[in-house]
Structures are given as C-alpha cells and as structure tokens.
Tab-separated table of C-alpha atoms and ligand atoms in Angstrom:
chain	number	residue	atom	x	y	z
W	1	MET	CA	-20.597	12.699	35.525
W	2	PRO	CA	-24.393	13.093	35.341
W	3	MET	CA	-25.443	13.499	31.748
W	4	SER	CA	-27.317	16.743	32.421
W	5	ALA	CA	-24.319	18.474	34.013
W	6	SER	CA	-23.324	21.753	32.406
W	7	PRO	CA	-19.653	22.403	31.881
W	8	PRO	CA	-18.184	24.967	34.251
W	9	ALA	CA	-18.520	28.541	33.058
W	10	PRO	CA	-14.859	28.957	31.981
W	11	ALA	CA	-15.114	25.912	29.726
W	12	ARG	CA	-18.229	27.355	28.123
W	13	ALA	CA	-16.438	30.663	27.533
W	14	LEU	CA	-13.457	28.870	26.001
W	15	VAL	CA	-15.738	26.897	23.726
W	16	ARG	CA	-17.433	30.143	22.610
W	17	LEU	CA	-14.063	31.675	21.832
W	18	LEU	CA	-13.034	28.623	19.848
W	19	VAL	CA	-16.249	28.757	17.838
W	20	ALA	CA	-15.724	32.448	17.096
W	21	ALA	CA	-12.088	31.940	16.120
W	22	SER	CA	-12.829	28.915	14.018
W	23	LEU	CA	-15.754	30.419	12.117
W	24	ALA	CA	-13.734	33.582	11.469
W	25	ALA	CA	-10.786	31.648	10.068
W	26	PRO	CA	-10.167	32.268	6.381
W	27	VAL	CA	-11.732	29.637	4.181
W	28	ALA	CA	-10.224	28.149	1.074
W	29	THR	CA	-10.278	30.210	-2.102
W	30	PHE	CA	-13.632	30.335	-3.862
W	31	ALA	CA	-12.038	30.233	-7.296
W	32	GLN	CA	-12.169	26.440	-7.339
W	33	PRO	CA	-14.510	24.579	-5.045
W	34	ALA	CA	-12.590	22.455	-2.565
W	35	MET	CA	-12.803	18.692	-2.958
W	36	PRO	CA	-15.729	17.386	-0.904
W	37	ILE	CA	-14.851	15.346	2.173
W	38	ALA	CA	-16.848	12.596	3.821
W	39	ASP	CA	-15.907	12.478	7.496
W	40	MET	CA	-16.506	8.909	8.617
W	41	HIS	CA	-15.715	9.371	12.280
W	42	LEU	CA	-17.613	12.059	14.175
W	43	HIS	CA	-19.077	11.937	17.668
W	44	TYR	CA	-21.315	14.486	19.418
W	45	SER	CA	-21.597	12.931	22.854
W	46	HIS	CA	-23.325	14.232	25.978
W	47	ASP	CA	-20.428	16.392	27.149
W	48	ALA	CA	-20.109	17.960	23.700
W	49	VAL	CA	-23.874	18.549	23.526
W	50	ALA	CA	-23.626	20.352	26.859
W	51	SER	CA	-20.811	22.646	25.747
W	52	VAL	CA	-21.068	23.206	21.960
W	53	PRO	CA	-24.448	24.150	20.437
W	54	ALA	CA	-25.593	21.826	17.655
W	55	ASP	CA	-25.916	24.794	15.250
W	56	ASP	CA	-22.243	25.562	15.736
W	57	VAL	CA	-21.273	21.952	15.041
W	58	ILE	CA	-23.222	22.036	11.771
W	59	GLY	CA	-21.535	25.369	10.981
W	60	LEU	CA	-18.140	23.718	11.429
W	61	MET	CA	-19.174	20.796	9.214
W	62	ARG	CA	-20.344	23.119	6.416
W	63	GLN	CA	-17.231	25.269	6.770
W	64	ALA	CA	-15.163	22.095	6.360
W	65	GLY	CA	-16.960	21.299	3.100
W	66	LEU	CA	-18.279	17.980	4.372
W	67	ARG	CA	-20.502	16.189	1.908
W	68	ARG	CA	-21.299	13.406	4.358
W	69	ALA	CA	-20.563	12.680	7.985
W	70	LEU	CA	-21.028	9.400	9.798
W	71	VAL	CA	-22.025	10.514	13.299
W	72	SER	CA	-22.340	8.391	16.423
W	73	SER	CA	-22.717	9.640	19.965
W	74	SER	CA	-22.885	8.558	23.606
W	75	ASP	CA	-25.833	8.807	24.068
W	76	ASP	CA	-27.689	8.891	20.757
W	77	ALA	CA	-29.417	12.251	21.453
W	78	GLY	CA	-26.499	14.231	20.007
W	79	THR	CA	-26.604	12.334	16.723
W	80	GLN	CA	-30.370	12.895	16.413
W	81	LYS	CA	-29.927	16.651	17.057
W	82	LEU	CA	-27.371	16.974	14.255
W	83	LEU	CA	-29.447	14.828	11.908
W	84	GLU	CA	-32.451	17.083	12.426
W	85	LEU	CA	-30.395	20.175	11.580
W	86	ALA	CA	-28.472	18.763	8.593
W	87	PRO	CA	-30.178	15.714	7.064
W	88	ASP	CA	-28.244	16.441	3.853
W	89	ILE	CA	-24.894	15.711	5.559
W	90	VAL	CA	-25.421	13.628	8.676
W	91	VAL	CA	-25.643	9.852	8.401
W	92	PRO	CA	-26.598	8.390	11.781
W	93	SER	CA	-24.829	5.471	13.426
W	94	LEU	CA	-26.020	3.972	16.703
W	95	ARG	CA	-23.410	3.533	19.446
W	96	PRO	CA	-23.961	0.916	22.133
W	97	TYR	CA	-23.077	3.575	24.758
W	98	ARG	CA	-25.413	5.694	26.830
W	99	SER	CA	-22.460	7.557	28.308
W	100	ARG	CA	-18.758	7.916	27.758
W	101	GLY	CA	-17.931	5.634	30.705
W	102	GLU	CA	-19.343	2.526	29.004
W	103	ILE	CA	-16.495	2.065	26.522
W	104	GLY	CA	-14.802	-0.557	28.706
W	105	THR	CA	-17.868	-2.293	30.161
W	106	TRP	CA	-20.587	-2.433	27.492
W	107	PHE	CA	-19.664	-5.845	26.101
W	108	ARG	CA	-20.638	-7.530	29.389
W	109	ASP	CA	-23.757	-5.425	30.012
W	110	PRO	CA	-26.980	-7.013	28.674
W	111	THR	CA	-28.945	-3.776	29.207
W	112	VAL	CA	-26.995	-2.422	26.206
W	113	ILE	CA	-29.082	-4.678	23.965
W	114	ASP	CA	-32.335	-3.267	25.408
W	115	TYR	CA	-31.032	0.214	24.687
W	116	LEU	CA	-30.092	-0.677	21.084
W	117	GLU	CA	-33.469	-2.319	20.488
W	118	GLN	CA	-35.332	0.712	21.802
W	119	ARG	CA	-33.371	3.096	19.603
W	120	LEU	CA	-33.664	0.876	16.521
W	121	ALA	CA	-37.425	0.728	17.002
W	122	ARG	CA	-37.648	4.518	17.170
W	123	HIS	CA	-35.112	5.767	14.599
W	124	ARG	CA	-33.438	4.789	11.338
W	125	TYR	CA	-29.678	4.249	11.178
W	126	ALA	CA	-27.085	3.362	8.578
W	127	ALA	CA	-24.681	1.706	11.019
W	128	ILE	CA	-24.023	0.394	14.506
W	129	GLY	CA	-20.888	1.753	16.180
W	130	GLU	CA	-18.392	3.047	16.740
W	131	PHE	CA	-17.892	0.395	19.423
W	132	HIS	CA	-14.678	-0.689	21.157
W	133	LEU	CA	-14.096	-4.411	21.081
W	134	TYR	CA	-10.948	-6.507	21.231
W	135	GLY	CA	-9.968	-10.124	20.692
W	136	ALA	CA	-12.150	-12.852	22.156
W	137	ASP	CA	-14.540	-10.308	23.713
W	138	ALA	CA	-16.118	-10.111	20.242
W	139	ASP	CA	-17.678	-13.527	20.855
W	140	LEU	CA	-19.262	-12.635	24.204
W	141	PRO	CA	-23.090	-12.785	24.263
W	142	VAL	CA	-23.666	-8.994	24.242
W	143	PRO	CA	-21.533	-8.204	21.160
W	144	ALA	CA	-22.959	-11.298	19.424
W	145	ALA	CA	-26.500	-10.051	20.118
W	146	MET	CA	-25.524	-6.618	18.787
W	147	VAL	CA	-24.192	-8.184	15.573
W	148	ALA	CA	-27.436	-10.161	15.219
W	149	LEU	CA	-29.408	-6.900	15.530
W	150	ALA	CA	-27.227	-5.239	12.894
W	151	ARG	CA	-27.714	-8.231	10.636
W	152	ARG	CA	-31.487	-8.134	11.013
W	153	LYS	CA	-31.490	-4.459	9.983
W	154	ASP	CA	-28.634	-4.836	7.455
W	155	LEU	CA	-26.548	-2.146	9.179
W	156	ILE	CA	-22.860	-1.401	8.682
W	157	LEU	CA	-20.598	-2.146	11.676
W	158	HIS	CA	-18.118	0.542	12.780
W	159	ALA	CA	-15.545	-1.285	14.877
W	160	HIS	CA	-12.704	0.169	16.926
W	161	SER	CA	-11.046	-3.232	17.162
W	162	ASP	CA	-7.914	-5.227	16.680
W	163	ALA	CA	-7.607	-7.564	13.682
W	164	ASP	CA	-8.588	-10.544	15.835
W	165	ALA	CA	-11.944	-9.024	16.832
W	166	VAL	CA	-12.653	-8.003	13.204
W	167	LYS	CA	-12.082	-11.606	12.093
W	168	ARG	CA	-14.428	-12.849	14.806
W	169	LEU	CA	-17.129	-10.386	13.713
W	170	PHE	CA	-16.845	-11.682	10.130
W	171	ARG	CA	-17.110	-15.262	11.415
W	172	GLN	CA	-20.387	-14.348	13.123
W	173	TRP	CA	-21.707	-12.540	10.061
W	174	PRO	CA	-19.730	-13.317	6.886
W	175	GLU	CA	-21.696	-10.811	4.745
W	176	ALA	CA	-21.180	-7.948	7.202
W	177	ARG	CA	-19.880	-4.613	5.960
W	178	ILE	CA	-17.325	-3.484	8.528
W	179	VAL	CA	-15.662	-0.085	8.762
W	180	TRP	CA	-12.461	-0.643	10.703
W	181	ALA	CA	-12.059	2.466	12.819
W	182	HIS	CA	-8.547	3.967	12.778
W	183	ALA	CA	-7.601	1.071	10.465
W	184	GLY	CA	-7.164	-0.796	13.735
W	185	PHE	CA	-4.151	1.398	14.599
W	186	ASP	CA	-2.366	-1.402	12.774
W	187	SER	CA	0.564	-1.295	10.337
W	188	PRO	CA	-0.110	-0.724	6.606
W	189	GLU	CA	1.164	-4.269	5.902
W	190	ASN	CA	-1.308	-5.833	8.334
W	191	VAL	CA	-4.126	-3.614	7.123
W	192	ARG	CA	-3.464	-4.694	3.520
W	193	GLU	CA	-3.524	-8.327	4.570
W	194	MET	CA	-6.896	-7.830	6.263
W	195	LEU	CA	-8.325	-5.983	3.233
W	196	ARG	CA	-7.161	-8.804	0.966
W	197	ALA	CA	-8.819	-11.406	3.163
W	198	HIS	CA	-12.098	-9.501	3.659
W	199	PRO	CA	-13.680	-7.893	0.572
W	200	LYS	CA	-16.313	-6.151	2.697
W	201	LEU	CA	-13.872	-4.484	5.068
W	202	TRP	CA	-13.213	-0.745	4.812
W	203	ALA	CA	-10.852	1.331	6.955
W	204	ASP	CA	-11.129	4.854	8.273
W	205	LEU	CA	-7.913	6.736	8.939
W	206	ALA	CA	-9.207	8.765	11.881
W	207	PHE	CA	-6.876	9.990	14.592
W	208	ARG	CA	-3.694	8.526	13.323
W	209	SER	CA	-0.898	10.649	11.959
W	210	ASP	CA	1.464	7.957	10.728
W	211	HIS	CA	-0.046	7.777	7.212
W	212	ALA	CA	0.847	11.367	6.376
W	213	SER	CA	2.764	14.192	7.956
W	214	GLY	CA	1.917	17.517	6.442
W	215	GLU	CA	1.470	16.739	2.773
W	216	ARG	CA	3.880	13.815	2.741
W	217	ILE	CA	2.422	10.308	2.678
W	218	ASP	CA	4.260	7.441	4.307
W	219	PRO	CA	5.498	5.075	1.513
W	220	GLY	CA	3.973	1.989	3.149
W	221	TRP	CA	0.579	3.659	3.366
W	222	ARG	CA	0.825	4.976	-0.187
W	223	GLU	CA	1.179	1.388	-1.387
W	224	ALA	CA	-1.836	0.410	0.687
W	225	PHE	CA	-3.936	3.268	-0.776
W	226	LEU	CA	-2.913	2.323	-4.323
W	227	GLU	CA	-3.649	-1.376	-3.796
W	228	PHE	CA	-7.043	-0.668	-2.212
W	229	PRO	CA	-8.217	2.742	-3.465
W	230	GLU	CA	-11.836	1.720	-2.804
W	231	ARG	CA	-11.487	0.834	0.856
W	232	PHE	CA	-9.995	3.809	2.699
W	233	MET	CA	-11.865	6.779	4.096
W	234	VAL	CA	-10.978	9.746	6.302
W	235	GLY	CA	-12.358	10.882	9.657
W	236	THR	CA	-11.646	13.385	12.416
W	237	ASP	CA	-12.749	11.425	15.509
W	238	THR	CA	-14.250	14.116	17.740
W	239	PHE	CA	-13.923	12.063	20.898
W	240	THR	CA	-13.680	15.188	23.044
W	241	PRO	CA	-15.758	18.389	22.618
W	242	GLU	CA	-12.646	20.433	21.732
W	243	ARG	CA	-11.976	18.286	18.670
W	244	LEU	CA	-15.210	19.467	17.028
W	245	PHE	CA	-13.337	22.691	16.219
W	246	TYR	CA	-10.714	20.663	14.406
W	247	ILE	CA	-13.176	19.355	11.764
W	248	PRO	CA	-12.394	22.085	9.153
W	249	GLN	CA	-8.655	21.825	9.776
W	250	HIS	CA	-8.802	18.050	9.455
W	251	ALA	CA	-10.642	18.334	6.127
W	252	ALA	CA	-8.040	20.805	4.861
W	253	TRP	CA	-5.214	18.516	5.937
W	254	ALA	CA	-6.874	15.528	4.263
W	255	ARG	CA	-7.140	17.513	1.010
W	256	SER	CA	-3.462	18.436	1.196
W	257	TRP	CA	-2.058	14.926	1.608
W	258	LEU	CA	-4.626	13.387	-0.730
W	259	ALA	CA	-3.458	15.842	-3.411
W	260	THR	CA	-0.198	13.863	-3.679
W	261	LEU	CA	-2.128	10.755	-4.830
W	262	PRO	CA	-3.587	10.207	-8.336
W	263	ALA	CA	-6.719	12.381	-8.538
W	264	GLU	CA	-9.054	9.425	-8.896
W	265	VAL	CA	-7.637	7.714	-5.800
W	266	ALA	CA	-7.755	10.972	-3.831
W	267	GLU	CA	-11.432	11.503	-4.666
W	268	ARG	CA	-12.283	7.981	-3.631
W	269	ILE	CA	-10.593	8.260	-0.257
W	270	ALA	CA	-11.901	11.793	0.286
W	271	TRP	CA	-15.575	11.006	-0.286
W	272	ARG	CA	-16.520	8.600	-3.063
W	273	ASN	CA	-15.877	5.420	-1.044
W	274	ALA	CA	-17.981	6.730	1.823
W	275	GLU	CA	-20.684	7.822	-0.592
W	276	SER	CA	-20.916	4.366	-2.205
W	277	LEU	CA	-20.876	2.585	1.124
W	278	LEU	CA	-23.469	4.829	2.744
W	279	ALA	CA	-25.725	5.602	-0.218
W	280	ALA	CA	-27.659	2.342	-0.174
W	281	ALA	CA	-27.846	2.223	3.625
W	282	TRP	CA	-28.836	5.873	3.768
W	283	PRO	CA	-30.264	7.209	0.475
W	284	ALA	CA	-29.503	10.891	-0.227
W	285	GLY	CA	-30.629	13.039	2.635
W	286	GLY	CA	-32.103	10.044	4.386
W	287	SER	CA	-35.247	10.508	2.338
W	288	ALA	CA	-37.546	7.620	1.614
W	289	PRO	CA	-37.320	5.939	-1.797
W	290	ALA	CA	-39.210	7.639	-4.627
W	291	ALA	CA	-42.910	7.793	-3.905
W	292	GLY	CA	-45.601	6.303	-6.097
W	293	ASN	CA	-46.726	2.777	-6.701
W	294	PRO	CA	-43.953	1.092	-8.660
W	295	GLU	CA	-45.177	-1.332	-11.301
W	296	PRO	CA	-43.091	-3.658	-13.422
W	297	PRO	CA	-43.443	-2.974	-17.150
W	298	SER	CA	-46.118	-4.927	-19.027
W	299	CYS	CA	-45.152	-7.783	-21.370
W	300	ALA	CA	-46.205	-5.679	-24.366
W	301	GLN	CA	-43.905	-2.793	-23.462
W	302	ALA	CA	-40.644	-2.370	-25.321
W	303	GLY	CA	-38.138	0.430	-25.734
W	304	ASN	CA	-38.383	3.627	-23.737
W	305	GLY	CA	-36.147	2.220	-21.031
W	306	VAL	CA	-37.832	-1.210	-20.985
W	307	ARG	CA	-35.430	-4.084	-21.743
W	308	SER	CA	-36.549	-7.504	-22.936
W	309	LEU	CA	-34.417	-10.613	-22.319
W	310	GLN	CA	-35.299	-13.862	-24.075
W	311	GLY	CA	-34.776	-17.046	-22.087
W	312	LYS	CA	-35.377	-20.697	-22.969
W	313	ALA	CA	-38.911	-21.018	-21.645
W	314	ALA	CA	-39.836	-17.465	-20.832
W	315	ARG	CA	-39.018	-13.846	-21.464
W	316	LEU	CA	-38.188	-11.149	-18.936
W	317	VAL	CA	-38.995	-7.473	-19.242
W	318	TYR	CA	-37.484	-4.969	-16.849
W	319	ARG	CA	-36.765	-1.309	-16.311
W	320	THR	CA	-34.832	0.625	-13.671
W	321	GLU	CA	-35.553	3.779	-11.685
W	322	PRO	CA	-33.804	5.989	-12.546
W	323	ALA	CA	-33.660	4.728	-16.129
W	324	GLU	CA	-29.996	5.744	-16.371
W	325	ILE	CA	-27.996	3.942	-13.671
W	326	ALA	CA	-25.322	6.230	-12.215
W	327	LEU	CA	-22.084	5.274	-10.485
W	328	GLY	CA	-22.558	5.105	-6.712
W	329	GLU	CA	-26.263	5.965	-6.804
W	330	PRO	CA	-28.887	3.508	-5.584
W	331	PHE	CA	-31.456	2.328	-8.112
W	332	ARG	CA	-34.595	0.208	-8.254
W	333	LEU	CA	-35.317	-2.656	-10.627
W	334	LEU	CA	-38.820	-3.628	-11.746
W	335	ALA	CA	-39.147	-6.928	-13.610
W	336	ARG	CA	-41.921	-9.149	-14.978
W	337	LEU	CA	-41.816	-12.654	-16.388
W	338	CYS	CA	-43.646	-13.066	-19.728
W	339	PRO	CA	-44.573	-16.055	-21.885
W	340	GLY	CA	-41.648	-17.190	-24.012
W	341	ALA	CA	-41.578	-17.813	-27.757
W	342	GLU	CA	-42.494	-21.448	-27.261
W	343	ALA	CA	-44.761	-22.712	-24.562
W	344	ARG	CA	-43.161	-25.545	-22.641
W	345	ALA	CA	-43.092	-26.943	-19.217
W	346	GLY	CA	-40.783	-25.243	-16.807
W	347	VAL	CA	-41.011	-21.888	-15.234
W	348	ARG	CA	-44.546	-20.638	-15.293
W	349	THR	CA	-44.866	-17.101	-16.458
W	350	LYS	CA	-47.307	-15.763	-13.977
W	351	ALA	CA	-47.912	-16.283	-10.303
W	352	GLY	CA	-51.074	-18.351	-10.172
W	353	ALA	CA	-53.696	-16.075	-8.754
W	354	ASP	CA	-55.683	-19.069	-7.539
W	355	SER	CA	-52.947	-21.163	-6.012
W	356	GLY	CA	-50.633	-18.365	-4.944
W	357	ALA	CA	-47.815	-20.361	-6.509
W	358	GLY	CA	-45.602	-19.255	-9.379
W	359	ALA	CA	-42.055	-18.299	-10.215
W	360	ARG	CA	-40.153	-16.266	-7.684
W	361	LEU	CA	-37.826	-13.656	-9.112
W	362	SER	CA	-34.569	-12.545	-7.539
W	363	VAL	CA	-31.807	-10.255	-8.740
W	364	ASP	CA	-28.055	-9.972	-8.253
W	365	ALA	CA	-25.170	-8.299	-10.042
W	366	THR	CA	-21.464	-8.947	-10.369
W	367	MET	CA	-18.446	-7.499	-12.118
W	368	PRO	CA	-17.162	-10.543	-14.043
W	369	GLU	CA	-13.726	-8.964	-14.647
W	370	HIS	CA	-13.252	-8.155	-10.977
W	371	ARG	CA	-14.926	-11.253	-9.568
W	372	HIS	CA	-16.951	-9.324	-7.025
W	373	GLY	CA	-20.569	-8.391	-6.530
W	374	MET	CA	-22.453	-5.507	-5.026
W	375	ASN	CA	-21.760	-4.302	-1.494
W	376	TYR	CA	-25.427	-4.452	-0.638
W	377	THR	CA	-28.126	-7.047	-0.656
W	378	PRO	CA	-31.094	-5.545	-2.510
W	379	ARG	CA	-34.480	-5.571	-0.807
W	380	LEU	CA	-36.859	-7.737	-2.864
W	381	ALA	CA	-40.632	-7.507	-2.979
W	382	GLN	CA	-42.656	-10.060	-4.980
W	383	SER	CA	-46.085	-9.392	-6.325
W	384	PRO	CA	-48.313	-11.291	-8.746
W	385	ASP	CA	-47.019	-8.783	-11.332
W	386	GLY	CA	-43.364	-9.500	-10.750
W	387	LEU	CA	-40.450	-8.148	-8.782
W	388	VAL	CA	-39.596	-4.791	-7.255
W	389	ALA	CA	-35.998	-4.697	-6.011
W	390	ASP	CA	-34.748	-1.660	-4.077
W	391	GLY	CA	-31.308	-0.625	-2.947
W	392	LEU	CA	-29.220	-1.897	-5.848
W	393	LEU	CA	-26.005	0.083	-6.254
W	394	PHE	CA	-23.038	-0.188	-8.607
W	395	HIS	CA	-20.087	1.138	-6.614
W	396	MET	CA	-17.459	0.844	-9.386
W	397	ALA	CA	-17.159	1.941	-12.976
W	398	GLY	CA	-16.897	-0.857	-15.549
W	399	ARG	CA	-18.950	-3.770	-16.848
W	400	TRP	CA	-21.617	-5.146	-14.542
W	401	GLN	CA	-23.645	-8.238	-15.241
W	402	LEU	CA	-27.171	-8.032	-13.931
W	403	VAL	CA	-28.800	-11.427	-13.411
W	404	VAL	CA	-32.484	-11.967	-12.715
W	405	GLU	CA	-33.308	-15.493	-11.688
W	406	ALA	CA	-36.766	-17.016	-11.974
W	407	ARG	CA	-37.262	-20.087	-9.827
W	408	GLU	CA	-40.243	-22.350	-9.446
W	409	GLY	CA	-39.572	-25.575	-7.646
W	410	ASP	CA	-36.638	-27.189	-9.446
W	411	ALA	CA	-37.100	-25.149	-12.608
W	412	VAL	CA	-34.686	-22.227	-12.845
W	413	GLU	CA	-34.194	-19.743	-15.620
W	414	ARG	CA	-31.567	-17.002	-15.561
W	415	PHE	CA	-31.711	-13.745	-17.523
W	416	ALA	CA	-28.465	-11.811	-17.788
W	417	ASP	CA	-27.869	-8.302	-19.069
W	418	ASP	CA	-24.628	-6.327	-19.368
W	419	ILE	CA	-24.555	-2.784	-18.105
W	420	VAL	CA	-21.520	-0.535	-18.459
W	421	ILE	CA	-21.122	2.132	-15.801
W	422	ARG	CA	-18.855	5.105	-16.546
H	501	ZN	ZN1	-12.238	5.144	17.955
C-alpha cells in the first residue's frame, strides 16, 4: 500500500465514531488520581497516521493517564508528530522500518542502515526498535550494524525477539540495555531465567493476556514480578490503527491487575521502572540539560552542597546538580582535584596548562549491598578545572557508593562517598 493512501471513507467514519465513543467514555473517579502508567509499546505507523489524527491520539494518551509513552512507528513521521504535540509524554524510539511490510525483510536490507543513519542525524531518540528479530538472524550484517549505531549513540534496544536473539544481541554489545518486547512471548520461568542472566534486560508485557485475566494474576507471573519488580513494564502495542482506541482501556486494566500486587511493586511495573530506564536517555520532556556554564567548585569551597574527600595524595571537592539527588532523576556531578595535605609524587592536582597533561577524572557508582551499578554510563567532559559528568541516575532506593577516580599514568587515586537515596 502506498504510504500516502487514505483509508476508504467508511474506515474513516468508523475511526471518527470510535474516537467520539472513546473520548465520551466515563473516566475514573477524580476523588483519587489514578496511578500513572508508562506505556512502553506504542506505534503510530503510516496507516494510523492516515486514519487517526495525531491530536486524537494524544487525547487518548492523556485520557489514559499516561505519564510516559515509548513510541515507535513505521515510518518515523508518526512518532515525530506525536512528540511535537506532547513532548511531556512521548519518548521517541526509532524503528528500522519505513513501512509495515518491512517486518520480515529488514534484517537483510542494507538500505535500512542508511535510513537509520539519516534519522539519527536529524532527530534525537531514546531507543532503537521495536524491531523483529529471531535466532541467528541477529548476527546478520544489517542487525549488527544497527546495534553498532545504537551503541555509538547509547540507545536502548527494543527487541521483539526470542531468547536466542536477545542473547546474541548481548554478545554483540554486553552493556546494552534491552527491552524485551512482549517478554518474548515466553513462559514466566524462561523469562525469569533470562532476567537472572542479564542484569540489563527489561521486559514489556504488551499484547499478552496470560499474565493476568481480569484482575487475577497468573501465579507463575506473580512470582516473576516479585523476583524482578524492577524489570517489568506494561504496554498496549498499537500495531493496528484500531488499537489506539484501546490505550485508555489497557491502562485501566493494568491498574486493576497491578492493584493485586504490593503497592511498591505495582508502582514500579506501572511507571517507575520505565521512568528510571528512560529518564537518563530522555531527560524530562526531552529538554536539554540545565543551561549555564557548569563549573566544578573551587578548592576553597566547603559546605553549601560542596563535599570534600581526602585522599592519600590529593583531595577532591565535588557538588551535584541538583544538590539533592532524587530517586530516578538524572543528576550532574562537578568535581575538581585539589592539593592534598602533604605534597608527594603521584597524581598531580591540576591539568598542566602548558603540557596539556594531568590527572583524568572519571566517575562511577554502585550499590555495594546489591552488587550492581547504574543502568547508564555517564557522559564525561574533562576540562583543566576538573570533571563535568552528566546523566548519572540512581534507579533504586538504598545506599549508593559514588567513586571518583583520578588517574595519571600509573598513579591512581580513588575517592568514595556514600549517598543514601530514599
Ligand atoms: Zn511486537
């Protein structure tokens, strides 16, 4: 079907009726605001664009109480339309499809890579996908080139794949963050095994009804949700235009079966997991990081949000933006290396303005009790004044250990600070 084709008049009329009926449907009581939902699996592809106005789609998303929506479309124009109308909700993902028909052919079509490169040069995205990829096809040159592109841009992968293809993607890019669409349509036992093996694998529950019928959750899935409360997310999967009208109903259904889980687990699956995963890749509203010229604190500064950490040969001062680090919210770290109490050989305290040499600072954070780190690699910028690190995010409550490392040649000094996130 040519991409510009309009749907026949009766289809248009039906769509209009559905919009009217859906928008007129009674909404949940206002007494208590409904739990927000992050819908991790929406498409607004060319046939949907031709039959359902973008304003109406946004209306459905707001009616559903969506806090976030990961949207990908064949082609990308639909996603960009929705993003323009609702940058507060829509998080864009780039599909390797220009039209619906490419689902079964894209992984052998090298022109797909040209298309992805063109789009990536023009727009910002949080993810690549949803793409369909099974078994050994994951190692074909086109998917491998797509993974390399995602890696270069540090984008999440949204894979409609079997377990075998997911494993192959992780072999190509071990640090990848993969959202496993439809949890692979696999059994809860197999999904748990995959989540155990891959700490950076998440699963969306889109378009599968085996995990809950009505409000009742399948016992096998309940165990999976309780073992991995941080890794499941919900999604509608609007793979046909008609399913756009199901977004509010899907959100309501998700709230009803999630209500049978402990409140904290329900909130995570409903939206917090998506929020943590997407926040660093797509800061609130897609806006650029805070403006201004960020400067590390001076060596003389103390208090007022500036922390000082004494090392063996040097001292580190740092502050964060915002000063108070919040759960699931990205933050920036600004650090400077200062002369230590005793002057000795080792890490020099200032980048030599003449030679251009000096200590390089880097930062990482882990949760010692949970033996895991952050989901994101922070973006580091060095200057003669020190380090500016963007995109740090603590996705779990508890004790985090922040470690700034100063390295010059073989000399290394580590500065650690404990931060408790509630
Ligand atoms: Zn899918």
